[in-house]
Amino acid sequence: MDLPKEAPDYAKAFLEALKEAGVSIVAALPESLLGSVYRLLRQQNEIRYVQVTNEAELPGICVGAYLGGKKAVMIMENSGLRQGLEPIARFAYSHHLPVTMIMAFRGEWGERNWWGHNHAQTMEPILNALRIPYRFVREIAEIKPAIKRALLHADGSQWPVALAMTGNCVEVPAYAKD
Amino acid sequence: MFTRVEGLKRVLDLFDGVPVMVTVGACWVEWDALRPSDGNFALKTLGSGSSVGLGVALALPKRKVVILDGDGAVLMNMNGVATVGQMQPKNLIHIVFDNKVYEASGCIRTATSFNADLVAVAKGLGIKSAHRVATPEAFESQVRAAFASDGPHFIVAETKLSEGDSTFAYARLEETDNKHRFMRFLEKVEGRKLREDAIDVKTSLR
């Protein structure tokens, strides 16, 4: 995929938010909706970027980092919630370990891709079933406070939390441009 | 072939101040009896060893971090080994006790009893220091070498069942207690505070 040289504002705000919140490790499985975020993470050295091959690895890496005293977040598409569900649930219900999940919300109103709808349809029921608090982030100005508070909420509650990025906080698919 | 206990007893002296991520079942029971320590973290998710171990290793890059795993567990998350191969954490030692069965669930055969070769997989995923050992002497030698050199290291120990050994009894573990004790252990050996309090008390009381 050809990426623009200049990163979009949402991605720059995303990276600044991670740094300001003190995040030092990001584990992610790249996808298209947050494509510029992964690219920016690759281009810098301040945050340790761990690219995985399966979403089920992400909770374990974040948990390990947390135990070692580092602030870590995991990033993936909301489809990854189903793949990563067992370790997320197990670490929560056994050790009460916090994991901060940031998900690209695939399946937003007007989604054209047939394959993306089930991700949206299942995300909230799964989060609710696991009693995982979550918030949607739609505007760029919301990114910094959302990430900062997500980390605080996870640490304070010793429980996973989730952010679903959508609206102006993801790449704009060509078909969705007005 | 040898038992986990026979092998681990030979290298216990290396583990002073070392955080150890331990898979579920008999491996945990035996290790926790051999080295009772707050530095033992009980992995409740089968296969999560490589991922949790990587996270701790990245957080504490100057400290050796050990994973005690089983063949059934590591086979559940070979993806985690791929990521270790990509990240190349120098301080990570992954020991897999390969008895070729799911011991805790009735000794049903695992893939390593058929055709799976964990050492070949680890090497193929970029872990150059991947070795198979089948005697207690070779196990000791390989583990000592791993502690003395940069990794990542991946050691597959061909072990037999610890059947009939009544020395070890399962002690009920409260996992949140295990978490807090493990974090305090790391703070103690690191000699610094690792976790910032989430709440600024002065601010929160306003």
mmCIF file of C-alpha atoms in Angstrom:
data_model
loop_
_atom_site.group_PDB
_atom_site.id
_atom_site.type_symbol
_atom_site.label_atom_id
_atom_site.label_comp_id
_atom_site.label_asym_id
_atom_site.label_seq_id
_atom_site.Cartn_x
_atom_site.Cartn_y
_atom_site.Cartn_z
ATOM 1 C CA MET A 1 0.000 0.000 0.000
ATOM 2 C CA ASP A 2 1.304 3.449 -0.874
ATOM 3 C CA LEU A 3 1.209 5.634 2.178
ATOM 4 C CA PRO A 4 1.233 9.418 2.076
ATOM 5 C CA LYS A 5 4.531 10.996 3.139
ATOM 6 C CA GLU A 6 2.775 13.273 5.563
ATOM 7 C CA ALA A 7 0.954 11.345 8.283
ATOM 8 C CA PRO A 8 -2.691 12.279 8.830
ATOM 9 C CA ASP A 9 -3.552 14.389 11.868
ATOM 10 C CA TYR A 10 -5.294 11.584 13.712
ATOM 11 C CA ALA A 11 -2.166 9.395 13.507
ATOM 12 C CA LYS A 12 0.107 12.184 14.742
ATOM 13 C CA ALA A 13 -2.261 12.862 17.621
ATOM 14 C CA PHE A 14 -2.351 9.134 18.358
ATOM 15 C CA LEU A 15 1.418 8.880 18.634
ATOM 16 C CA GLU A 16 1.678 12.052 20.708
ATOM 17 C CA ALA A 17 -1.008 10.694 23.019
ATOM 18 C CA LEU A 18 0.894 7.447 23.564
ATOM 19 C CA LYS A 19 4.084 9.349 24.375
ATOM 20 C CA GLU A 20 2.406 11.865 26.670
ATOM 21 C CA ALA A 21 0.672 9.031 28.535
ATOM 22 C CA GLY A 22 4.057 7.457 29.181
ATOM 23 C CA VAL A 23 3.509 4.366 27.037
ATOM 24 C CA SER A 24 6.818 2.678 26.369
ATOM 25 C CA ILE A 25 5.715 -0.574 24.704
ATOM 26 C CA VAL A 26 3.108 -0.967 21.956
ATOM 27 C CA ALA A 27 2.191 -4.431 20.703
ATOM 28 C CA ALA A 28 0.068 -4.543 17.592
ATOM 29 C CA LEU A 29 -1.234 -6.532 14.693
ATOM 30 C CA PRO A 30 -1.416 -4.036 11.836
ATOM 31 C CA GLU A 31 -4.548 -3.542 9.783
ATOM 32 C CA SER A 32 -5.719 -0.872 7.388
ATOM 33 C CA LEU A 33 -7.900 1.509 9.436
ATOM 34 C CA LEU A 34 -5.020 2.648 11.674
ATOM 35 C CA GLY A 35 -2.390 2.147 8.965
ATOM 36 C CA SER A 36 -0.589 5.445 9.515
ATOM 37 C CA VAL A 37 -0.312 4.770 13.252
ATOM 38 C CA TYR A 38 1.627 1.557 12.641
ATOM 39 C CA ARG A 39 3.827 3.345 10.120
ATOM 40 C CA LEU A 40 4.640 6.136 12.574
ATOM 41 C CA LEU A 41 5.366 3.604 15.304
ATOM 42 C CA ARG A 42 7.819 1.873 12.972
ATOM 43 C CA GLN A 43 9.558 5.174 12.218
ATOM 44 C CA GLN A 44 10.377 6.154 15.794
ATOM 45 C CA ASN A 45 12.467 4.765 18.657
ATOM 46 C CA GLU A 46 10.910 6.310 21.746
ATOM 47 C CA ILE A 47 8.279 3.603 22.070
ATOM 48 C CA ARG A 48 9.233 -0.066 21.669
ATOM 49 C CA TYR A 49 7.028 -1.381 18.867
ATOM 50 C CA VAL A 50 6.261 -5.109 18.809
ATOM 51 C CA GLN A 51 4.501 -6.352 15.700
ATOM 52 C CA VAL A 52 2.900 -9.739 16.303
ATOM 53 C CA THR A 53 1.492 -12.432 14.040
ATOM 54 C CA ASN A 54 -1.677 -13.230 15.981
ATOM 55 C CA GLU A 55 -3.864 -11.085 18.245
ATOM 56 C CA ALA A 56 -3.760 -13.774 20.943
ATOM 57 C CA GLU A 57 -0.149 -12.766 21.633
ATOM 58 C CA LEU A 58 -1.027 -9.165 22.441
ATOM 59 C CA PRO A 59 -2.515 -9.519 25.946
ATOM 60 C CA GLY A 60 0.429 -11.622 27.131
ATOM 61 C CA ILE A 61 3.009 -9.125 25.908
ATOM 62 C CA CYS A 62 1.157 -6.228 27.548
ATOM 63 C CA VAL A 63 0.698 -8.174 30.769
ATOM 64 C CA GLY A 64 4.392 -9.043 30.872
ATOM 65 C CA ALA A 65 5.345 -5.429 30.268
ATOM 66 C CA TYR A 66 2.940 -4.287 32.990
ATOM 67 C CA LEU A 67 4.389 -6.760 35.487
ATOM 68 C CA GLY A 68 7.807 -5.355 34.638
ATOM 69 C CA GLY A 69 6.626 -1.829 35.356
ATOM 70 C CA LYS A 70 6.053 -0.517 31.846
ATOM 71 C CA LYS A 71 2.977 1.127 30.421
ATOM 72 C CA ALA A 72 1.913 -0.890 27.395
ATOM 73 C CA VAL A 73 -1.022 -0.861 25.005
ATOM 74 C CA MET A 74 -2.193 -3.319 22.380
ATOM 75 C CA ILE A 75 -3.580 -2.182 19.042
ATOM 76 C CA MET A 76 -5.577 -4.255 16.557
ATOM 77 C CA GLU A 77 -8.769 -4.300 14.526
ATOM 78 C CA ASN A 78 -11.939 -5.158 16.451
ATOM 79 C CA SER A 79 -11.914 -8.533 14.690
ATOM 80 C CA GLY A 80 -8.885 -9.334 16.825
ATOM 81 C CA LEU A 81 -10.990 -9.210 19.952
ATOM 82 C CA ARG A 82 -12.389 -12.641 19.138
ATOM 83 C CA GLN A 83 -8.934 -14.041 18.435
ATOM 84 C CA GLY A 84 -7.426 -12.576 21.597
ATOM 85 C CA LEU A 85 -10.398 -13.308 23.800
ATOM 86 C CA GLU A 86 -9.131 -16.300 25.786
ATOM 87 C CA PRO A 87 -5.919 -14.685 27.080
ATOM 88 C CA ILE A 88 -7.715 -11.369 27.712
ATOM 89 C CA ALA A 89 -10.419 -13.136 29.728
ATOM 90 C CA ARG A 90 -7.995 -15.437 31.510
ATOM 91 C CA PHE A 91 -5.627 -12.694 32.640
ATOM 92 C CA ALA A 92 -8.589 -10.610 33.790
ATOM 93 C CA TYR A 93 -10.486 -13.286 35.665
ATOM 94 C CA SER A 94 -7.468 -15.033 37.160
ATOM 95 C CA HIS A 95 -4.856 -12.408 38.045
ATOM 96 C CA HIS A 96 -7.009 -9.288 37.560
ATOM 97 C CA LEU A 97 -4.381 -7.963 35.189
ATOM 98 C CA PRO A 98 -5.023 -4.734 33.312
ATOM 99 C CA VAL A 99 -4.706 -4.628 29.537
ATOM 100 C CA THR A 100 -5.375 -1.478 27.525
ATOM 101 C CA MET A 101 -6.831 -2.405 24.148
ATOM 102 C CA ILE A 102 -7.120 0.073 21.320
ATOM 103 C CA MET A 103 -9.160 -1.239 18.426
ATOM 104 C CA ALA A 104 -9.941 0.079 15.004
ATOM 105 C CA PHE A 105 -13.722 -0.108 14.766
ATOM 106 C CA ARG A 106 -14.383 -1.980 11.535
ATOM 107 C CA GLY A 107 -18.048 -2.111 10.604
ATOM 108 C CA GLU A 108 -18.978 1.525 11.252
ATOM 109 C CA TRP A 109 -22.261 2.896 9.944
ATOM 110 C CA GLY A 110 -21.960 2.865 6.172
ATOM 111 C CA GLU A 111 -19.408 0.030 6.042
ATOM 112 C CA ARG A 112 -19.218 -1.168 2.500
ATOM 113 C CA ASN A 113 -17.134 -4.286 3.031
ATOM 114 C CA TRP A 114 -19.390 -7.277 3.630
ATOM 115 C CA TRP A 115 -16.699 -8.960 5.714
ATOM 116 C CA GLY A 116 -16.431 -6.093 8.173
ATOM 117 C CA HIS A 117 -19.925 -6.095 9.581
ATOM 118 C CA ASN A 118 -19.588 -9.076 11.871
ATOM 119 C CA HIS A 119 -16.668 -7.381 13.637
ATOM 120 C CA ALA A 120 -18.916 -4.521 14.710
ATOM 121 C CA GLN A 121 -21.848 -6.784 15.484
ATOM 122 C CA THR A 122 -19.876 -8.919 17.914
ATOM 123 C CA MET A 123 -17.507 -6.395 19.533
ATOM 124 C CA GLU A 124 -19.838 -4.748 22.029
ATOM 125 C CA PRO A 125 -21.639 -7.948 23.106
ATOM 126 C CA ILE A 126 -18.264 -9.562 23.794
ATOM 127 C CA LEU A 127 -16.947 -6.583 25.764
ATOM 128 C CA ASN A 128 -20.193 -6.429 27.740
ATOM 129 C CA ALA A 129 -20.138 -10.159 28.418
ATOM 130 C CA LEU A 130 -16.641 -9.837 29.872
ATOM 131 C CA ARG A 131 -17.558 -6.669 31.780
ATOM 132 C CA ILE A 132 -14.787 -4.783 29.984
ATOM 133 C CA PRO A 133 -15.415 -1.004 30.028
ATOM 134 C CA TYR A 134 -15.067 0.655 26.630
ATOM 135 C CA ARG A 135 -15.437 3.990 24.909
ATOM 136 C CA PHE A 136 -15.744 5.031 21.288
ATOM 137 C CA VAL A 137 -13.283 7.700 20.136
ATOM 138 C CA ARG A 138 -14.564 9.684 17.173
ATOM 139 C CA GLU A 139 -12.805 13.063 17.186
ATOM 140 C CA ILE A 140 -9.095 13.822 17.067
ATOM 141 C CA ALA A 141 -9.334 16.075 20.111
ATOM 142 C CA GLU A 142 -10.616 13.100 22.117
ATOM 143 C CA ILE A 143 -7.602 10.874 21.411
ATOM 144 C CA LYS A 144 -5.208 12.192 24.055
ATOM 145 C CA PRO A 145 -7.620 12.246 27.003
ATOM 146 C CA ALA A 146 -9.100 8.901 25.935
ATOM 147 C CA ILE A 147 -5.754 7.100 25.905
ATOM 148 C CA LYS A 148 -4.569 8.732 29.117
ATOM 149 C CA ARG A 149 -7.776 7.855 30.935
ATOM 150 C CA ALA A 150 -7.871 4.330 29.512
ATOM 151 C CA LEU A 151 -4.475 3.605 31.047
ATOM 152 C CA LEU A 152 -5.510 5.125 34.369
ATOM 153 C CA HIS A 153 -8.787 3.208 34.361
ATOM 154 C CA ALA A 154 -7.055 -0.103 33.588
ATOM 155 C CA ASP A 155 -4.448 0.393 36.274
ATOM 156 C CA GLY A 156 -6.898 1.643 38.853
ATOM 157 C CA SER A 157 -9.409 -1.140 38.239
ATOM 158 C CA GLN A 158 -6.828 -3.862 37.555
ATOM 159 C CA TRP A 159 -9.031 -4.922 34.676
ATOM 160 C CA PRO A 160 -8.917 -4.648 30.873
ATOM 161 C CA VAL A 161 -10.319 -1.587 29.132
ATOM 162 C CA ALA A 162 -10.966 -0.911 25.459
ATOM 163 C CA LEU A 163 -11.083 2.038 23.092
ATOM 164 C CA ALA A 164 -12.790 1.713 19.703
ATOM 165 C CA MET A 165 -11.350 4.192 17.209
ATOM 166 C CA THR A 166 -13.695 5.416 14.487
ATOM 167 C CA GLY A 167 -14.977 8.588 12.798
ATOM 168 C CA ASN A 168 -12.127 11.045 12.304
ATOM 169 C CA CYS A 169 -9.709 8.848 14.243
ATOM 170 C CA VAL A 170 -9.059 6.280 11.514
ATOM 171 C CA GLU A 171 -7.910 6.306 7.897
ATOM 172 C CA VAL A 172 -10.665 7.413 5.532
ATOM 173 C CA PRO A 173 -11.414 4.634 3.075
ATOM 174 C CA ALA A 174 -11.649 5.966 -0.478
ATOM 175 C CA TYR A 175 -15.262 4.885 -0.821
ATOM 176 C CA ALA A 176 -16.274 6.761 2.316
ATOM 177 C CA LYS A 177 -14.981 10.163 1.231
ATOM 178 C CA ASP A 178 -17.793 12.664 0.871
ATOM 179 C CA MET B 1 15.455 -39.165 29.158
ATOM 180 C CA PHE B 2 15.053 -37.577 32.549
ATOM 181 C CA THR B 3 12.413 -35.872 34.645
ATOM 182 C CA ARG B 4 11.856 -32.132 34.956
ATOM 183 C CA VAL B 5 12.814 -32.323 38.603
ATOM 184 C CA GLU B 6 16.084 -34.132 37.871
ATOM 185 C CA GLY B 7 17.022 -31.458 35.395
ATOM 186 C CA LEU B 8 15.902 -28.416 37.371
ATOM 187 C CA LYS B 9 17.627 -29.532 40.569
ATOM 188 C CA ARG B 10 20.965 -29.296 38.756
ATOM 189 C CA VAL B 11 20.538 -25.616 37.854
ATOM 190 C CA LEU B 12 18.702 -24.165 40.852
ATOM 191 C CA ASP B 13 21.734 -22.098 41.853
ATOM 192 C CA LEU B 14 21.325 -19.994 38.708
ATOM 193 C CA PHE B 15 17.879 -18.721 39.619
ATOM 194 C CA ASP B 16 18.661 -16.310 42.428
ATOM 195 C CA GLY B 17 16.718 -13.137 41.647
ATOM 196 C CA VAL B 18 15.448 -14.506 38.331
ATOM 197 C CA PRO B 19 11.787 -14.020 37.375
ATOM 198 C CA VAL B 20 10.306 -17.252 36.059
ATOM 199 C CA MET B 21 7.107 -17.606 34.055
ATOM 200 C CA VAL B 22 5.761 -21.116 34.619
ATOM 201 C CA THR B 23 3.141 -23.033 32.674
ATOM 202 C CA VAL B 24 0.197 -24.709 34.376
ATOM 203 C CA GLY B 25 0.068 -28.235 35.792
ATOM 204 C CA ALA B 26 2.797 -30.441 37.197
ATOM 205 C CA CYS B 27 5.540 -28.142 35.918
ATOM 206 C CA TRP B 28 4.267 -25.343 38.185
ATOM 207 C CA VAL B 29 3.789 -27.648 41.168
ATOM 208 C CA GLU B 30 7.297 -29.076 40.889
ATOM 209 C CA TRP B 31 9.021 -25.744 40.251
ATOM 210 C CA ASP B 32 7.185 -23.938 43.031
ATOM 211 C CA ALA B 33 8.316 -26.672 45.430
ATOM 212 C CA LEU B 34 11.906 -26.671 44.165
ATOM 213 C CA ARG B 35 12.170 -22.888 44.222
ATOM 214 C CA PRO B 36 9.471 -21.384 46.418
ATOM 215 C CA SER B 37 9.633 -17.714 45.501
ATOM 216 C CA ASP B 38 7.525 -14.657 44.810
ATOM 217 C CA GLY B 39 9.468 -14.567 41.552
ATOM 218 C CA ASN B 40 7.397 -17.431 40.136
ATOM 219 C CA PHE B 41 4.535 -16.244 37.945
ATOM 220 C CA ALA B 42 1.816 -18.812 37.255
ATOM 221 C CA LEU B 43 0.722 -18.670 33.627
ATOM 222 C CA LYS B 44 -2.946 -19.524 33.632
ATOM 223 C CA THR B 45 -3.331 -19.311 29.877
ATOM 224 C CA LEU B 46 -1.852 -22.297 28.109
ATOM 225 C CA GLY B 47 0.629 -21.071 25.523
ATOM 226 C CA SER B 48 1.017 -17.566 26.890
ATOM 227 C CA GLY B 49 4.550 -18.195 28.160
ATOM 228 C CA SER B 50 6.396 -16.846 25.142
ATOM 229 C CA SER B 51 4.254 -13.688 25.076
ATOM 230 C CA VAL B 52 4.320 -12.889 28.800
ATOM 231 C CA GLY B 53 8.017 -13.754 28.922
ATOM 232 C CA LEU B 54 8.700 -11.419 26.005
ATOM 233 C CA GLY B 55 6.820 -8.601 27.718
ATOM 234 C CA VAL B 56 8.787 -8.992 30.942
ATOM 235 C CA ALA B 57 12.048 -9.346 29.004
ATOM 236 C CA LEU B 58 11.385 -6.113 27.096
ATOM 237 C CA ALA B 59 10.469 -4.312 30.307
ATOM 238 C CA LEU B 60 13.599 -5.497 32.141
ATOM 239 C CA PRO B 61 16.229 -5.858 29.400
ATOM 240 C CA LYS B 62 19.170 -6.164 31.779
ATOM 241 C CA ARG B 63 17.743 -9.097 33.728
ATOM 242 C CA LYS B 64 17.574 -12.727 32.651
ATOM 243 C CA VAL B 65 13.965 -13.842 32.270
ATOM 244 C CA VAL B 66 13.054 -17.534 32.129
ATOM 245 C CA ILE B 67 9.980 -19.333 30.806
ATOM 246 C CA LEU B 68 9.334 -22.906 31.967
ATOM 247 C CA ASP B 69 6.980 -24.347 29.392
ATOM 248 C CA GLY B 70 5.570 -27.617 28.131
ATOM 249 C CA ASP B 71 5.257 -29.008 24.627
ATOM 250 C CA GLY B 72 1.458 -28.861 24.683
ATOM 251 C CA ALA B 73 1.528 -25.261 25.870
ATOM 252 C CA VAL B 74 4.136 -23.945 23.445
ATOM 253 C CA LEU B 75 2.359 -25.636 20.535
ATOM 254 C CA MET B 76 -0.756 -23.590 21.328
ATOM 255 C CA ASN B 77 1.047 -20.333 20.584
ATOM 256 C CA MET B 78 3.909 -20.858 18.150
ATOM 257 C CA ASN B 79 3.095 -17.316 17.017
ATOM 258 C CA GLY B 80 4.648 -16.101 20.239
ATOM 259 C CA VAL B 81 7.894 -17.854 19.359
ATOM 260 C CA ALA B 82 7.821 -16.128 15.959
ATOM 261 C CA THR B 83 7.622 -12.753 17.673
ATOM 262 C CA VAL B 84 10.505 -13.645 19.973
ATOM 263 C CA GLY B 85 12.454 -14.578 16.847
ATOM 264 C CA GLN B 86 11.635 -11.168 15.412
ATOM 265 C CA MET B 87 12.375 -9.097 18.525
ATOM 266 C CA GLN B 88 15.520 -11.031 19.574
ATOM 267 C CA PRO B 89 15.414 -10.278 23.316
ATOM 268 C CA LYS B 90 18.913 -11.066 24.550
ATOM 269 C CA ASN B 91 17.754 -11.797 28.079
ATOM 270 C CA LEU B 92 15.045 -14.383 27.368
ATOM 271 C CA ILE B 93 15.522 -18.102 28.066
ATOM 272 C CA HIS B 94 12.639 -20.326 26.997
ATOM 273 C CA ILE B 95 12.853 -23.875 28.368
ATOM 274 C CA VAL B 96 10.337 -26.372 26.989
ATOM 275 C CA PHE B 97 9.903 -29.713 28.745
ATOM 276 C CA ASP B 98 8.830 -31.996 25.947
ATOM 277 C CA ASN B 99 7.239 -35.182 27.304
ATOM 278 C CA LYS B 100 5.147 -35.508 24.148
ATOM 279 C CA VAL B 101 1.824 -35.705 25.981
ATOM 280 C CA TYR B 102 -0.779 -33.435 27.523
ATOM 281 C CA GLU B 103 0.218 -34.645 30.969
ATOM 282 C CA ALA B 104 -2.441 -32.845 32.995
ATOM 283 C CA SER B 105 -5.336 -34.095 30.903
ATOM 284 C CA GLY B 106 -4.659 -37.806 30.745
ATOM 285 C CA CYS B 107 -1.441 -38.095 28.752
ATOM 286 C CA ILE B 108 -2.963 -37.766 25.319
ATOM 287 C CA ARG B 109 -0.226 -37.470 22.692
ATOM 288 C CA THR B 110 0.822 -34.026 21.472
ATOM 289 C CA ALA B 111 2.080 -33.103 18.010
ATOM 290 C CA THR B 112 5.695 -33.597 19.117
ATOM 291 C CA SER B 113 4.959 -37.311 19.514
ATOM 292 C CA PHE B 114 4.140 -37.368 15.804
ATOM 293 C CA ASN B 115 6.141 -35.113 13.487
ATOM 294 C CA ALA B 116 6.511 -31.674 15.082
ATOM 295 C CA ASP B 117 10.111 -30.643 15.748
ATOM 296 C CA LEU B 118 10.126 -27.662 18.120
ATOM 297 C CA VAL B 119 13.842 -26.976 17.716
ATOM 298 C CA ALA B 120 13.542 -26.861 13.935
ATOM 299 C CA VAL B 121 10.548 -24.525 14.252
ATOM 300 C CA ALA B 122 12.334 -22.196 16.670
ATOM 301 C CA LYS B 123 15.378 -22.048 14.411
ATOM 302 C CA GLY B 124 13.158 -21.425 11.419
ATOM 303 C CA LEU B 125 11.543 -18.552 13.299
ATOM 304 C CA GLY B 126 14.886 -16.873 13.880
ATOM 305 C CA ILE B 127 16.031 -18.179 17.251
ATOM 306 C CA LYS B 128 19.586 -19.245 16.463
ATOM 307 C CA SER B 129 20.260 -20.628 19.927
ATOM 308 C CA ALA B 130 17.726 -23.460 19.810
ATOM 309 C CA HIS B 131 18.851 -26.792 21.238
ATOM 310 C CA ARG B 132 17.509 -30.221 22.123
ATOM 311 C CA VAL B 133 18.808 -32.065 25.182
ATOM 312 C CA ALA B 134 17.964 -35.583 26.326
ATOM 313 C CA THR B 135 20.113 -36.099 29.426
ATOM 314 C CA PRO B 136 20.303 -34.239 32.745
ATOM 315 C CA GLU B 137 23.961 -33.478 32.049
ATOM 316 C CA ALA B 138 23.203 -31.919 28.675
ATOM 317 C CA PHE B 139 20.289 -29.994 30.199
ATOM 318 C CA GLU B 140 22.510 -28.515 32.891
ATOM 319 C CA SER B 141 25.203 -27.635 30.392
ATOM 320 C CA GLN B 142 22.782 -25.936 27.997
ATOM 321 C CA VAL B 143 20.959 -23.978 30.702
ATOM 322 C CA ARG B 144 24.246 -22.779 32.201
ATOM 323 C CA ALA B 145 25.404 -21.705 28.745
ATOM 324 C CA ALA B 146 22.135 -19.814 28.232
ATOM 325 C CA PHE B 147 22.559 -17.920 31.494
ATOM 326 C CA ALA B 148 26.128 -17.045 30.517
ATOM 327 C CA SER B 149 25.399 -15.704 27.034
ATOM 328 C CA ASP B 150 23.066 -13.460 25.063
ATOM 329 C CA GLY B 151 19.865 -14.994 23.715
ATOM 330 C CA PRO B 152 17.161 -15.492 22.953
ATOM 331 C CA HIS B 153 17.641 -19.109 23.942
ATOM 332 C CA PHE B 154 15.200 -21.937 23.281
ATOM 333 C CA ILE B 155 15.949 -25.238 25.005
ATOM 334 C CA VAL B 156 13.830 -28.312 24.369
ATOM 335 C CA ALA B 157 14.346 -30.925 27.082
ATOM 336 C CA GLU B 158 13.208 -34.421 26.183
ATOM 337 C CA THR B 159 11.703 -35.482 29.488
ATOM 338 C CA LYS B 160 9.738 -38.411 30.843
ATOM 339 C CA LEU B 161 6.730 -38.233 33.134
ATOM 340 C CA SER B 162 7.343 -37.549 36.811
ATOM 341 C CA GLU B 163 4.837 -40.319 37.511
ATOM 342 C CA GLY B 164 4.543 -41.669 41.038
ATOM 343 C CA ASP B 165 6.498 -38.840 42.624
ATOM 344 C CA SER B 166 4.469 -37.873 45.674
ATOM 345 C CA THR B 167 7.013 -35.336 46.905
ATOM 346 C CA PHE B 168 5.093 -32.466 45.375
ATOM 347 C CA ALA B 169 1.600 -31.403 46.285
ATOM 348 C CA TYR B 170 -0.474 -28.781 44.577
ATOM 349 C CA ALA B 171 -0.890 -25.717 46.750
ATOM 350 C CA ARG B 172 -3.934 -23.573 46.029
ATOM 351 C CA LEU B 173 -2.790 -20.380 44.409
ATOM 352 C CA GLU B 174 -4.612 -17.087 44.591
ATOM 353 C CA GLU B 175 -3.659 -15.441 41.330
ATOM 354 C CA THR B 176 -4.072 -11.794 42.302
ATOM 355 C CA ASP B 177 -1.775 -12.494 45.251
ATOM 356 C CA ASN B 178 0.664 -14.122 42.820
ATOM 357 C CA LYS B 179 0.564 -10.963 40.655
ATOM 358 C CA HIS B 180 1.244 -8.541 43.503
ATOM 359 C CA ARG B 181 3.974 -10.708 45.008
ATOM 360 C CA PHE B 182 5.630 -11.099 41.607
ATOM 361 C CA MET B 183 5.654 -7.345 41.043
ATOM 362 C CA ARG B 184 7.090 -6.743 44.505
ATOM 363 C CA PHE B 185 9.734 -9.386 43.811
ATOM 364 C CA LEU B 186 10.758 -7.527 40.660
ATOM 365 C CA GLU B 187 10.886 -4.228 42.534
ATOM 366 C CA LYS B 188 13.059 -5.828 45.198
ATOM 367 C CA VAL B 189 15.577 -7.388 42.822
ATOM 368 C CA GLU B 190 15.628 -4.266 40.652
ATOM 369 C CA GLY B 191 16.023 -2.068 43.712
ATOM 370 C CA ARG B 192 13.559 0.484 42.411
ATOM 371 C CA LYS B 193 9.860 1.163 42.211
ATOM 372 C CA LEU B 194 8.400 -0.205 39.012
ATOM 373 C CA ARG B 195 4.762 0.694 39.329
ATOM 374 C CA GLU B 196 3.612 4.215 39.703
ATOM 375 C CA ASP B 197 0.496 4.639 41.769
ATOM 376 C CA ALA B 198 -2.445 5.307 39.508
ATOM 377 C CA ILE B 199 -3.895 7.810 41.901
ATOM 378 C CA ASP B 200 -2.244 10.964 43.084
ATOM 379 C CA VAL B 201 -3.675 10.898 46.585
ATOM 380 C CA LYS B 202 -3.382 14.619 47.163
ATOM 381 C CA THR B 203 -5.266 15.338 43.969
ATOM 382 C CA SER B 204 -7.885 12.662 44.469
ATOM 383 C CA LEU B 205 -8.834 13.967 47.904
ATOM 384 C CA ARG B 206 -9.700 17.377 46.588
#
